[in-house]
JSON list of C-alpha atoms in Angstrom, two decimals:
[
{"chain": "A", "resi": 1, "resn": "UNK", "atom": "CA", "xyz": [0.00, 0.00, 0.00]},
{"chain": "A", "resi": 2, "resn": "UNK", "atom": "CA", "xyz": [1.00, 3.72, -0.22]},
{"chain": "A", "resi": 3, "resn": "UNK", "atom": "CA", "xyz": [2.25, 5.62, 2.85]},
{"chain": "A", "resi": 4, "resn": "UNK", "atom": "CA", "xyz": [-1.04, 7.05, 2.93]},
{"chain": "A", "resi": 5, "resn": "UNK", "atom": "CA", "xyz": [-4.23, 5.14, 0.82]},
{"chain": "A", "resi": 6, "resn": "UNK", "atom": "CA", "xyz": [-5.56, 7.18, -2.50]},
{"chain": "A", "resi": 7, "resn": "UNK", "atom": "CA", "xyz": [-2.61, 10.33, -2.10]},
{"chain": "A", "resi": 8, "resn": "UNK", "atom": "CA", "xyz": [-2.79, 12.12, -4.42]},
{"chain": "A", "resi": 9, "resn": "UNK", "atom": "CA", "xyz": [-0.95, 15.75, -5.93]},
{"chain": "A", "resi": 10, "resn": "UNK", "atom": "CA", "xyz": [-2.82, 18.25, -6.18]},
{"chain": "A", "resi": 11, "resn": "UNK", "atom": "CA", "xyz": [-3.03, 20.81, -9.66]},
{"chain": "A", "resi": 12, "resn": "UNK", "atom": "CA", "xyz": [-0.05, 23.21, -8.93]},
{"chain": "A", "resi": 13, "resn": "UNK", "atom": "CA", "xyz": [1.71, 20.19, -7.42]},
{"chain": "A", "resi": 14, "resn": "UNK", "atom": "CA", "xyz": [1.07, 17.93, -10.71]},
{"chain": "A", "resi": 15, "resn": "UNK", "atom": "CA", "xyz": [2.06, 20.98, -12.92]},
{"chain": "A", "resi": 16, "resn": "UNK", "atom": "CA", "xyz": [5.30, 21.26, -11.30]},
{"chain": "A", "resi": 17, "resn": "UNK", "atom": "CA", "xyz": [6.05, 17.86, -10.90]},
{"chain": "A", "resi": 18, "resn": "UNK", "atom": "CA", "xyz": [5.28, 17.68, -14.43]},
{"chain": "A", "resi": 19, "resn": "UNK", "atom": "CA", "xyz": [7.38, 20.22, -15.85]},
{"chain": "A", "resi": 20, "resn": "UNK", "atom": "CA", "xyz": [10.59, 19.12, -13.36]},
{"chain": "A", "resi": 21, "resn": "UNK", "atom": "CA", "xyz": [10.27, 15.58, -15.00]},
{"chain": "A", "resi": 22, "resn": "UNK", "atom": "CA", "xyz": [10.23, 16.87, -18.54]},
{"chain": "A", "resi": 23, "resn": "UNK", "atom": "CA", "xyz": [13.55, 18.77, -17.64]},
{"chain": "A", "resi": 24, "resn": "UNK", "atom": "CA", "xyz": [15.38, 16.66, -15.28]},
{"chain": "A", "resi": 25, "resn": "UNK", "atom": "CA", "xyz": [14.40, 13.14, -16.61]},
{"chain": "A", "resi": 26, "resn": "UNK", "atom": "CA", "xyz": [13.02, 11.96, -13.43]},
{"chain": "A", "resi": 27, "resn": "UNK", "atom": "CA", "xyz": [10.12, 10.09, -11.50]},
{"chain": "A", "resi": 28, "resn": "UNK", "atom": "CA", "xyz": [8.53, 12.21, -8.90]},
{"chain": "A", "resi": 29, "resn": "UNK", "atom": "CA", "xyz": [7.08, 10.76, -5.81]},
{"chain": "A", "resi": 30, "resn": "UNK", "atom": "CA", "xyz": [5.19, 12.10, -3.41]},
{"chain": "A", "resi": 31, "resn": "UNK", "atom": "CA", "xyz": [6.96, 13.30, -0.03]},
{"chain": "A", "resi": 32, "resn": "UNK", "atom": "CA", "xyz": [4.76, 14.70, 2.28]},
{"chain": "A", "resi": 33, "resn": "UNK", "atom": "CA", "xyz": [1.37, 12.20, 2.34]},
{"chain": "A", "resi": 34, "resn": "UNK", "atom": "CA", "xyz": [0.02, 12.17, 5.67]},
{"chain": "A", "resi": 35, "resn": "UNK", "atom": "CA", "xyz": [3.00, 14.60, 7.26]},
{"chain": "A", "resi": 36, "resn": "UNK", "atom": "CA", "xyz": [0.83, 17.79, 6.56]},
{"chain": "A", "resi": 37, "resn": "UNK", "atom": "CA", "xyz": [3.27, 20.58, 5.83]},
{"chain": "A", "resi": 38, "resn": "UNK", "atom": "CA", "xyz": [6.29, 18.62, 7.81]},
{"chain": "A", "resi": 39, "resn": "UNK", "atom": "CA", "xyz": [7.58, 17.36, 4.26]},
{"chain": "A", "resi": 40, "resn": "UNK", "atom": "CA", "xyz": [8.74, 18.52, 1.22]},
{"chain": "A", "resi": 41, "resn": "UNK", "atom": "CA", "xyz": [6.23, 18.27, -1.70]},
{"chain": "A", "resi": 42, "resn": "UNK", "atom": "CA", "xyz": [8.23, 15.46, -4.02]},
{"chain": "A", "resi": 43, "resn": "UNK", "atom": "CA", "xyz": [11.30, 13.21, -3.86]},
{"chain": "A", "resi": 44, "resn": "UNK", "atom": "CA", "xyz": [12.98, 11.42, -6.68]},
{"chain": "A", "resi": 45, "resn": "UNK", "atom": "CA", "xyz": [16.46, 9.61, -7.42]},
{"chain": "A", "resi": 46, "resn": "UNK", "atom": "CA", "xyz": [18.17, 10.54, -10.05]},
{"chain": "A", "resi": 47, "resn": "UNK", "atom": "CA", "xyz": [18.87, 6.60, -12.96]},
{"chain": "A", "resi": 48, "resn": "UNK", "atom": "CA", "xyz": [22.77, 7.26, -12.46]},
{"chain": "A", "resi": 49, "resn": "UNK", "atom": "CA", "xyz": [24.24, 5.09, -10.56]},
{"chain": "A", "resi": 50, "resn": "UNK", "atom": "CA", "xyz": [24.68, 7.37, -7.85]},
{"chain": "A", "resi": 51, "resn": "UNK", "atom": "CA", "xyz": [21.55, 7.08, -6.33]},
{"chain": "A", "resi": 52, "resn": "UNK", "atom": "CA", "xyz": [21.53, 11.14, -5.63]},
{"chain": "A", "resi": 53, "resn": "UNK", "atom": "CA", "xyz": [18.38, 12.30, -3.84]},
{"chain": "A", "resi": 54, "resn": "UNK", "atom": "CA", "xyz": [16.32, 15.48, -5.40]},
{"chain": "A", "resi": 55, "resn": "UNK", "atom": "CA", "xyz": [13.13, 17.15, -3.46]},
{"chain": "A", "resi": 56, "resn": "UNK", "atom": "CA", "xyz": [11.01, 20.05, -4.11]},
{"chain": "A", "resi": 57, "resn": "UNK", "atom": "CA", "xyz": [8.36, 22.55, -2.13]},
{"chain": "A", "resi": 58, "resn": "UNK", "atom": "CA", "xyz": [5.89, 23.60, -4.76]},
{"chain": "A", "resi": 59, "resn": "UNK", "atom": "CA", "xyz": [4.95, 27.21, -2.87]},
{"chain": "A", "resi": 60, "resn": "UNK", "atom": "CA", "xyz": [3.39, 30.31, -3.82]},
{"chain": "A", "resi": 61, "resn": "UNK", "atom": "CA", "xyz": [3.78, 34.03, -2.63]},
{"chain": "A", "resi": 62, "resn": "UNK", "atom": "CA", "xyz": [0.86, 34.86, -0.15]},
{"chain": "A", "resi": 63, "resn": "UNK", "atom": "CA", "xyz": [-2.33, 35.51, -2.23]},
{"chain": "A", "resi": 64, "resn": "UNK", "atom": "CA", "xyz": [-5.45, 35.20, 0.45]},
{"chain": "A", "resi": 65, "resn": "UNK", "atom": "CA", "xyz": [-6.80, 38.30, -0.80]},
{"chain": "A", "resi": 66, "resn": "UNK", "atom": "CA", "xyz": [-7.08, 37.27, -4.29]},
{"chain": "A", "resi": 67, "resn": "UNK", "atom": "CA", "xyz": [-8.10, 34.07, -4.00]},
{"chain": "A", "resi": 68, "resn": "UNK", "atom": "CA", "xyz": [-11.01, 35.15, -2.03]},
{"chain": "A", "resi": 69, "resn": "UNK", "atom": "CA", "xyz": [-11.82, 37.67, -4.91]},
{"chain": "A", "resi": 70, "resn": "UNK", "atom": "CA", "xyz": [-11.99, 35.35, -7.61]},
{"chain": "A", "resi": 71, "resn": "UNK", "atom": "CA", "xyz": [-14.50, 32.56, -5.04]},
{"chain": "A", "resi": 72, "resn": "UNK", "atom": "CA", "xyz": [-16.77, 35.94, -5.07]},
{"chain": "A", "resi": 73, "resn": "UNK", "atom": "CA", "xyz": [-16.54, 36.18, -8.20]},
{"chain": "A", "resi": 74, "resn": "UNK", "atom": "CA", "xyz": [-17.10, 32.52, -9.51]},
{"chain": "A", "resi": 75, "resn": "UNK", "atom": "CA", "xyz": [-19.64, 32.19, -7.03]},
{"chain": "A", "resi": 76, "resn": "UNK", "atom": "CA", "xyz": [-21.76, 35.60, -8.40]},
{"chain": "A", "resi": 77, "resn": "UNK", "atom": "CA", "xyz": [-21.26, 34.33, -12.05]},
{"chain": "A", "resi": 78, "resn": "UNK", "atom": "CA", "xyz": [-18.95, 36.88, -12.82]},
{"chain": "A", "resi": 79, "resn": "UNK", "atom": "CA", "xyz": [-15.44, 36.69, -14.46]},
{"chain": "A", "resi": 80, "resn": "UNK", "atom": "CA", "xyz": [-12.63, 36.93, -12.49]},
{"chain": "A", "resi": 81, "resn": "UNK", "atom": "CA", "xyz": [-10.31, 40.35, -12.83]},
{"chain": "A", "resi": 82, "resn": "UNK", "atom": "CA", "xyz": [-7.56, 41.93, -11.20]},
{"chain": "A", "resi": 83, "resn": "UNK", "atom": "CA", "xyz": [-6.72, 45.58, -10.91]},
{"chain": "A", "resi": 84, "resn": "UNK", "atom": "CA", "xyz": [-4.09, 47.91, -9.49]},
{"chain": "A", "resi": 85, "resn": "UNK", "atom": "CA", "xyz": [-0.73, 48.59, -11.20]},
{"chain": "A", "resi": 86, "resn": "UNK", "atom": "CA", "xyz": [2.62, 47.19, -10.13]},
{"chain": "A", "resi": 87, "resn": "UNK", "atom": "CA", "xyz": [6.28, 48.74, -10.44]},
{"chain": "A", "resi": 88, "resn": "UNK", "atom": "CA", "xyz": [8.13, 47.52, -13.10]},
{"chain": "A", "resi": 89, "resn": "UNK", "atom": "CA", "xyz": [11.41, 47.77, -12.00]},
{"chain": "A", "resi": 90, "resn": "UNK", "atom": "CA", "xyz": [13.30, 47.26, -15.26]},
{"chain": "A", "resi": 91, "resn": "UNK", "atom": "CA", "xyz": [16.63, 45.10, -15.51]},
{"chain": "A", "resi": 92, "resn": "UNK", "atom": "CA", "xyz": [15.67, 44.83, -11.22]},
{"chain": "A", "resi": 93, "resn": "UNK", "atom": "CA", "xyz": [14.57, 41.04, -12.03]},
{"chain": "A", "resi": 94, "resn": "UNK", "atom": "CA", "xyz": [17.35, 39.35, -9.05]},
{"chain": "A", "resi": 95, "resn": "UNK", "atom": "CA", "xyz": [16.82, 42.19, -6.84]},
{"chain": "A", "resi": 96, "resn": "UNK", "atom": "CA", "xyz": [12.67, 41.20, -6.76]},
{"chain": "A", "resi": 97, "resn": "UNK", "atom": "CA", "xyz": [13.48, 37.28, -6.59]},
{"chain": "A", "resi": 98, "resn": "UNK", "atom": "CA", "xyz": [16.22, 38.30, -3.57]},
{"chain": "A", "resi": 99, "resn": "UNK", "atom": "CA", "xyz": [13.35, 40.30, -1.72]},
{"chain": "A", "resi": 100, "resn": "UNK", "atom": "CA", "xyz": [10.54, 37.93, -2.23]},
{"chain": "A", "resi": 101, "resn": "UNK", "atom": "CA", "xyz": [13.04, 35.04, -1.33]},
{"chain": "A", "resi": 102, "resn": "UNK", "atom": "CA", "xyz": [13.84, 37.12, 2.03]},
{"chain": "A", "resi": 103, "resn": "UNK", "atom": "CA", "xyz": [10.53, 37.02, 2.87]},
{"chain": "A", "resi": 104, "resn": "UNK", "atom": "CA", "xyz": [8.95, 34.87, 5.58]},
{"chain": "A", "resi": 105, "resn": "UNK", "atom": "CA", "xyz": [6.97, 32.75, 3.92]},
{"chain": "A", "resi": 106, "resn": "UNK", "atom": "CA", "xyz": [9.91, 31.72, 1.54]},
{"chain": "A", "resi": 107, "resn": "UNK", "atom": "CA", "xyz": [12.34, 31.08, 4.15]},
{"chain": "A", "resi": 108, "resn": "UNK", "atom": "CA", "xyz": [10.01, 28.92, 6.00]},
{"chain": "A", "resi": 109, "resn": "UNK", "atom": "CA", "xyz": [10.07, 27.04, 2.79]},
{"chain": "A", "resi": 110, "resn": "UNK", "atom": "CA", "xyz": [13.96, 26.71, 2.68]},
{"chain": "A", "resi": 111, "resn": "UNK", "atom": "CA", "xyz": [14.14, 25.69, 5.84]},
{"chain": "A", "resi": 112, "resn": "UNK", "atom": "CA", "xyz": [11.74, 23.19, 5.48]},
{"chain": "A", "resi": 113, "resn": "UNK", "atom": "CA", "xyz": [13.91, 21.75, 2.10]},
{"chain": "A", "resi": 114, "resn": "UNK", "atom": "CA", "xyz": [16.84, 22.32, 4.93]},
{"chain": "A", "resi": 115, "resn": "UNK", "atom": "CA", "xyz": [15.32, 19.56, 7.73]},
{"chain": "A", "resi": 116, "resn": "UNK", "atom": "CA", "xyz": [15.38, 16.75, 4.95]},
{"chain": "A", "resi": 117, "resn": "UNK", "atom": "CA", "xyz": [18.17, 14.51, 3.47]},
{"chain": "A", "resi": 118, "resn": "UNK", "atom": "CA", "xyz": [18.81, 15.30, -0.25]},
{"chain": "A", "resi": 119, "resn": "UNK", "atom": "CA", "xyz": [21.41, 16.09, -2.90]},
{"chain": "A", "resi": 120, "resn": "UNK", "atom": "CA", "xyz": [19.61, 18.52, -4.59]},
{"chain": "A", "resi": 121, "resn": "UNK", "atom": "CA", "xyz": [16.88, 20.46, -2.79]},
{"chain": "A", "resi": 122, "resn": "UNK", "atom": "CA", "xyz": [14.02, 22.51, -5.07]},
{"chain": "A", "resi": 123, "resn": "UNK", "atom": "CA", "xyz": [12.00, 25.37, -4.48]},
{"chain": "A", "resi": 124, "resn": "UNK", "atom": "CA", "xyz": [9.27, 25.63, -7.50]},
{"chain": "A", "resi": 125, "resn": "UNK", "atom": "CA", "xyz": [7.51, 29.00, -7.36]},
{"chain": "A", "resi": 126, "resn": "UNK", "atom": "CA", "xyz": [4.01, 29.65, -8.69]},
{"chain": "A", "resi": 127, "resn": "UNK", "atom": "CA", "xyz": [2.39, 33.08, -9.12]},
{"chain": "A", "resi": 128, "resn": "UNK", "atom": "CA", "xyz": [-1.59, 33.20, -8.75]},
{"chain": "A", "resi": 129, "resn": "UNK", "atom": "CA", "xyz": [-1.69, 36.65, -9.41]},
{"chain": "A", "resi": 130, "resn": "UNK", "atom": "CA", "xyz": [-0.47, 39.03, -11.78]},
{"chain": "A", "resi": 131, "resn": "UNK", "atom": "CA", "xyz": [0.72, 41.37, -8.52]},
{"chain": "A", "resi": 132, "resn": "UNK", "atom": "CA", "xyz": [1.44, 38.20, -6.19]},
{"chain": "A", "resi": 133, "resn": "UNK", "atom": "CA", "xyz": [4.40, 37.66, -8.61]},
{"chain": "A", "resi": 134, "resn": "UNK", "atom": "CA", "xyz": [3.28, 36.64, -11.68]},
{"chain": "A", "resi": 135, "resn": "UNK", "atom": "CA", "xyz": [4.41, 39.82, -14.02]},
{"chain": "A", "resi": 136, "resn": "UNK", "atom": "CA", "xyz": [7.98, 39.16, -12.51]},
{"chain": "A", "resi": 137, "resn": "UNK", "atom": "CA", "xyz": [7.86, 35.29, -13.13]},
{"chain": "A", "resi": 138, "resn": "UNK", "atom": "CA", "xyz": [6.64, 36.32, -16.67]},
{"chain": "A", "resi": 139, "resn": "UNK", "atom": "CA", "xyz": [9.04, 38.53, -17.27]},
{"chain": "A", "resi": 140, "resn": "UNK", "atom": "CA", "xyz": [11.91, 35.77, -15.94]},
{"chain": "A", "resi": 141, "resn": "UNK", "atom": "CA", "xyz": [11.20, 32.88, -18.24]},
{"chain": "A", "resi": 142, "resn": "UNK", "atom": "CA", "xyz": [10.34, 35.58, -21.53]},
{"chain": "A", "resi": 143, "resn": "UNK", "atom": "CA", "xyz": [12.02, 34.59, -24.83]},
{"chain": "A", "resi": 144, "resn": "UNK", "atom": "CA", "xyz": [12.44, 37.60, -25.70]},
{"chain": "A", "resi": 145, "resn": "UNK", "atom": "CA", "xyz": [11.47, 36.96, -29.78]},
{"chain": "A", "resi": 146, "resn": "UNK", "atom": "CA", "xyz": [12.13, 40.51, -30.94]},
{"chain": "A", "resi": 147, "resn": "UNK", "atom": "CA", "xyz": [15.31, 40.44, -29.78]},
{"chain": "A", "resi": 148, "resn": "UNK", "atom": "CA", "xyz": [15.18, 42.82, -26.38]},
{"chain": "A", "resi": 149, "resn": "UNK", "atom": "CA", "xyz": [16.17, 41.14, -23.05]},
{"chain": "A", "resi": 150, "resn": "UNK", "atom": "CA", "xyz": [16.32, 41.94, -19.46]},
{"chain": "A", "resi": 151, "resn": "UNK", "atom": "CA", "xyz": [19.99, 42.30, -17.79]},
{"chain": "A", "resi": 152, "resn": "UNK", "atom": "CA", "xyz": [19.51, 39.31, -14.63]},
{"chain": "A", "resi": 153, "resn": "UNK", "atom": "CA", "xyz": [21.92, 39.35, -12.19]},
{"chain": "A", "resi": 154, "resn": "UNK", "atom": "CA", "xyz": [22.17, 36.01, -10.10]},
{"chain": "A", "resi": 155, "resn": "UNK", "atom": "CA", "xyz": [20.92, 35.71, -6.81]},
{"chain": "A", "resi": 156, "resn": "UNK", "atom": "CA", "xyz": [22.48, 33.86, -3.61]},
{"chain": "A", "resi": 157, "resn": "UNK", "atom": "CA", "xyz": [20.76, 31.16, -2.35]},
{"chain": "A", "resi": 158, "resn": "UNK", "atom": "CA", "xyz": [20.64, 30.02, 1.03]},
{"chain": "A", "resi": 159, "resn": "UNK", "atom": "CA", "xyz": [23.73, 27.02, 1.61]},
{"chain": "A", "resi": 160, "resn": "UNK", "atom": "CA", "xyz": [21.52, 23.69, 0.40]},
{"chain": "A", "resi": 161, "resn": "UNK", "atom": "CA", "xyz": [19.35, 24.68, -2.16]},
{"chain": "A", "resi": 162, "resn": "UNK", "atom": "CA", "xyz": [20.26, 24.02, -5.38]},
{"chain": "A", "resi": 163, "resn": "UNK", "atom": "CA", "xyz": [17.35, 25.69, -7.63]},
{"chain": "A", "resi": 164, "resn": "UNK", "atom": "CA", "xyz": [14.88, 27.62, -7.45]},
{"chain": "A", "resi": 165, "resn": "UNK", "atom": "CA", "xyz": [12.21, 27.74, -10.37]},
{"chain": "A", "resi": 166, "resn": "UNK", "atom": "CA", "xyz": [9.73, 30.01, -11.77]},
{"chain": "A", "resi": 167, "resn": "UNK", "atom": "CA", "xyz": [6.50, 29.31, -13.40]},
{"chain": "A", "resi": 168, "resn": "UNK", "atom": "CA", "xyz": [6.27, 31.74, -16.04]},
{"chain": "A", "resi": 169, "resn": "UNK", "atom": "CA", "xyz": [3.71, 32.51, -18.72]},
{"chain": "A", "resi": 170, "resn": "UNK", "atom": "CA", "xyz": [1.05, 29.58, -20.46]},
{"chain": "A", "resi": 171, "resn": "UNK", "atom": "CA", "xyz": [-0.36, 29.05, -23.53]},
{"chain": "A", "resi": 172, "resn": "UNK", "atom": "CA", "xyz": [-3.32, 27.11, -24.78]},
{"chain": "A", "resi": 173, "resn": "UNK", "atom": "CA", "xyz": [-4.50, 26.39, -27.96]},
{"chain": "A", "resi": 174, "resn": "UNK", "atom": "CA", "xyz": [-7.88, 28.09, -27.88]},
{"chain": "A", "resi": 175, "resn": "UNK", "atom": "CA", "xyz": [-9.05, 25.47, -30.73]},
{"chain": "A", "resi": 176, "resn": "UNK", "atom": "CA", "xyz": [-8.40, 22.61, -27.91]},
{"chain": "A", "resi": 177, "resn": "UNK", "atom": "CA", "xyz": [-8.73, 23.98, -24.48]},
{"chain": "A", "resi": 178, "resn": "UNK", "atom": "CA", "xyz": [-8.33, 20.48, -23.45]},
{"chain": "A", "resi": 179, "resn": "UNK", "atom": "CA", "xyz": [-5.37, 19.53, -25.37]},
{"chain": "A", "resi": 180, "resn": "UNK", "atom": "CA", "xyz": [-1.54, 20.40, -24.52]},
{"chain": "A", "resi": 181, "resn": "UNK", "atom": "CA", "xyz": [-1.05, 23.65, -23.72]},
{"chain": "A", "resi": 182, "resn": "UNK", "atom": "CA", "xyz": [2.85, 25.33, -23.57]},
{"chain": "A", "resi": 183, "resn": "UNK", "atom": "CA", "xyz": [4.41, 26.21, -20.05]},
{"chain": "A", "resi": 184, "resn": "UNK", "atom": "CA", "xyz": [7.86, 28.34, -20.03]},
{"chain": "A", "resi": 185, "resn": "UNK", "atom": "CA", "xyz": [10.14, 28.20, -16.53]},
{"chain": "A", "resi": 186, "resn": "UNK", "atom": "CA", "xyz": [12.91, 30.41, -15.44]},
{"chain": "A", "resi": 187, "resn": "UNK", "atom": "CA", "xyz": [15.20, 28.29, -13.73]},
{"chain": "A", "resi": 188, "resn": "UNK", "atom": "CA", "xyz": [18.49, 29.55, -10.69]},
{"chain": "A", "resi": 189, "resn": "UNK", "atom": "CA", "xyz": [20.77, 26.87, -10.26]},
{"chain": "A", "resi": 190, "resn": "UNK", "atom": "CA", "xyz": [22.79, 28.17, -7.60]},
{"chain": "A", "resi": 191, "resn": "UNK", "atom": "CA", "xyz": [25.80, 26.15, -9.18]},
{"chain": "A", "resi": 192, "resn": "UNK", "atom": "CA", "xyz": [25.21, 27.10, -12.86]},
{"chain": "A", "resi": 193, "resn": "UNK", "atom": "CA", "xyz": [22.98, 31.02, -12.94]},
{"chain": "A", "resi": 194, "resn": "UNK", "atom": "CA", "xyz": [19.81, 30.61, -15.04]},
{"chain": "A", "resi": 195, "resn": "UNK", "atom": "CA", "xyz": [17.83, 28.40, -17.63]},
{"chain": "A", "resi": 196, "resn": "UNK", "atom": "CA", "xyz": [15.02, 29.10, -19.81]},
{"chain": "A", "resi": 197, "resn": "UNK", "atom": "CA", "xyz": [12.67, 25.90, -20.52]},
{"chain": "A", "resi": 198, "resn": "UNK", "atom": "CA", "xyz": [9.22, 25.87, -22.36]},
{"chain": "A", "resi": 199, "resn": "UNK", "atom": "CA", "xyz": [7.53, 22.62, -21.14]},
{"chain": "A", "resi": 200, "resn": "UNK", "atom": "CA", "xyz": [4.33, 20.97, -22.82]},
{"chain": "A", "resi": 201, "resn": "UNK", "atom": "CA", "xyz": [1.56, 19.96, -20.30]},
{"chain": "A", "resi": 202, "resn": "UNK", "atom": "CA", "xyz": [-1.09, 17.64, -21.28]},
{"chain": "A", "resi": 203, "resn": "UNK", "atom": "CA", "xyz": [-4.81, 18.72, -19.91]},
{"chain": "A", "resi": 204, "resn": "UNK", "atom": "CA", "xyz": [-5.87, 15.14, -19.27]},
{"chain": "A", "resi": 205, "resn": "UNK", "atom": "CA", "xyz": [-3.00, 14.39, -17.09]},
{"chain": "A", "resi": 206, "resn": "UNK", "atom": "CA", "xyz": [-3.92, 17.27, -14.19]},
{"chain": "A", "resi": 207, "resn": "UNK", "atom": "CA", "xyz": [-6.47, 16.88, -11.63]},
{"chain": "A", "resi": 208, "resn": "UNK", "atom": "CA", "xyz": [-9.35, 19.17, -11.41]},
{"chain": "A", "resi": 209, "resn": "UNK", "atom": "CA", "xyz": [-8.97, 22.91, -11.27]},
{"chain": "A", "resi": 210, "resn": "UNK", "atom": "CA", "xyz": [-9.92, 24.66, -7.24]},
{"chain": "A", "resi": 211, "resn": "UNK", "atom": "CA", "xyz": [-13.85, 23.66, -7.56]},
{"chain": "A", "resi": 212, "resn": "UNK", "atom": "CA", "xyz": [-14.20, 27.31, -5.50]},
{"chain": "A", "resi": 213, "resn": "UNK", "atom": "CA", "xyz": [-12.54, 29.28, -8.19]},
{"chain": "A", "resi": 214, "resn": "UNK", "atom": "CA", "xyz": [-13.08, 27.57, -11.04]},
{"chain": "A", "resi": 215, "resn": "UNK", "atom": "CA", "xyz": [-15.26, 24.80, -13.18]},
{"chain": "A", "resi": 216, "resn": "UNK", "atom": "CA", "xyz": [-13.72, 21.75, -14.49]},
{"chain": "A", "resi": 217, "resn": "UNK", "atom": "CA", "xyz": [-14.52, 21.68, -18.31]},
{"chain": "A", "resi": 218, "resn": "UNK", "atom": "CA", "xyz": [-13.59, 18.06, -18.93]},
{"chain": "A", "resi": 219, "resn": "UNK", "atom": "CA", "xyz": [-15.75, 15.25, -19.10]},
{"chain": "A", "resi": 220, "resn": "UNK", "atom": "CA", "xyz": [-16.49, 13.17, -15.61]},
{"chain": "A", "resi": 221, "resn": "UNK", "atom": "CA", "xyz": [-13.35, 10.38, -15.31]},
{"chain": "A", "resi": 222, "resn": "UNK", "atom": "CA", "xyz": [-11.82, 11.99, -18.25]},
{"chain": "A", "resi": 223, "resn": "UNK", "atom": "CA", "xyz": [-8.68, 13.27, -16.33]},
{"chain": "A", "resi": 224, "resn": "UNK", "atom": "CA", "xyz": [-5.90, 10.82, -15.54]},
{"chain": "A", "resi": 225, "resn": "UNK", "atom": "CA", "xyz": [-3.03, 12.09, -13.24]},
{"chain": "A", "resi": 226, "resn": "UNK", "atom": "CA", "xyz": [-0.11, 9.89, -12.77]},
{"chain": "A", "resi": 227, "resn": "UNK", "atom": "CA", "xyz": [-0.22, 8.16, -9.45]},
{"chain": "A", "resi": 228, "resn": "UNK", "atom": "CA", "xyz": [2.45, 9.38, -7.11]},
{"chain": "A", "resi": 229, "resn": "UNK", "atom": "CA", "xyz": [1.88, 7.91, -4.29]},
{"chain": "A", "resi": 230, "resn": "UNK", "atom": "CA", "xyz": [5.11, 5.97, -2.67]},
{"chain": "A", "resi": 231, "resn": "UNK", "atom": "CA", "xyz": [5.20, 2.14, -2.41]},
{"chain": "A", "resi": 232, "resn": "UNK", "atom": "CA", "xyz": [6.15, 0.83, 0.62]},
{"chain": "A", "resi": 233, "resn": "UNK", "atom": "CA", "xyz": [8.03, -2.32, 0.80]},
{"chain": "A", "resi": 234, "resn": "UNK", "atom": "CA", "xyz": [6.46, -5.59, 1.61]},
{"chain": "A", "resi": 235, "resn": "UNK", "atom": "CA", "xyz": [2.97, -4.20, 1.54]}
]
């Protein structure tokens, strides 16, 4: 049996376990099943040889406010917006990441990645607003076509963590909503600066959307997300 019977990862969990797989070439299990927030989101071991340890926290800046904005509005039948104007803060792109990384809420993360065992230890970052984050991780993992780019320093990471990641801007085909849609990621490796990924994500593969901010438009037992849940021995 699993360590704990019908665990499963939630959306932003599957999304970032998916996208880490695509790019590292690894199996991601679930770490944390009945330990609440005591554990890490996802462990893996790397096919080398080596048998090198990787986990992740799949986190998001604080967005309480927001979130309770866009219930309203679901639940009133309205669409859901978001207003206000944010700094830009041109070629500033490390000094945001080293301020929002200083925050509490991040370093309660870290230190979390810190308690375990691991060879690698991954912070994936998630924006649910455009303000909580989000035109900052757009901005990080932009390709730039017309030729224009962003200076990015690097940023220090706290002793341990190897990466942090970004989840930057998606794109869906509006023909199939429920096809494969394209994710791009901003990668730190605190050993080798930053990497630029665009990832493809297949609809069917994700658990439902929040029910309390959003419908599921797929078909009942259409979805099928990979089971994650870890295998204990002798059971």
């Amino acid at each position: 049996m699993s360590n704990v019977a019908g665990a499963k990862a939630n959306r932003e969990e599957e999304i970032a376990f998916l996208a880490l797989e695509q790019v590292l070439g690894v199996d991601i299990k679930l770490a944390d099943a009945g330990a609440g927030d005591k554990k890490p989101d996802g462990s893996w071991v790397y096919v080398d040889g080596r048998e090198r340890r990787g986990i992740v926290e799949v986190t998001s800046p604080p967005a309480t406010s927001l979130m309770g904005e866009w219930a309203r509005a679901k639940k009133a039948g309205q669409p859901q917006t978001e207003g206000g104007s944010i700094p830009l803060r041109l070629n500033e792109l490390a000094q945001v990441c080293s301020e929002m990384l200083a925050e509490d809420w991040a370093r309660e993360n870290f230190d979390k990645l810190l308690a375990e065992p691991a060879d690698e230890r991954h912070l994936f970052l998630l924006a649910r607003g455009h303000k909580e984050g989000g035109h900052y991780f757009y901005r990080l993992s932009d390709s730039y076509d017309d030729g224009t780019i962003e200076h990015i320093a690097d940023i220090v990471l706290p002793r341990g963590i190897s990466d942090v990641w970004f989840r930057g801007r998606a794109r869906r085909d509006t023909d199939q909503p429920l096809g494969v849609w394209e994710l791009w990621l901003a990668r730190f490796q605190a050993e080798s600066g930053w990497h630029r990924y665009v990832v493809g994500i297949e609809e069917r593969h994700l658990p439902s959307p929040n029910p309390g901010i959003a419908d599921d438009r797929a078909p009942a037992d259409w979805r099928t997300p990979k089971d994650r849940a870890v295998k204990l021995a002798g059971n």
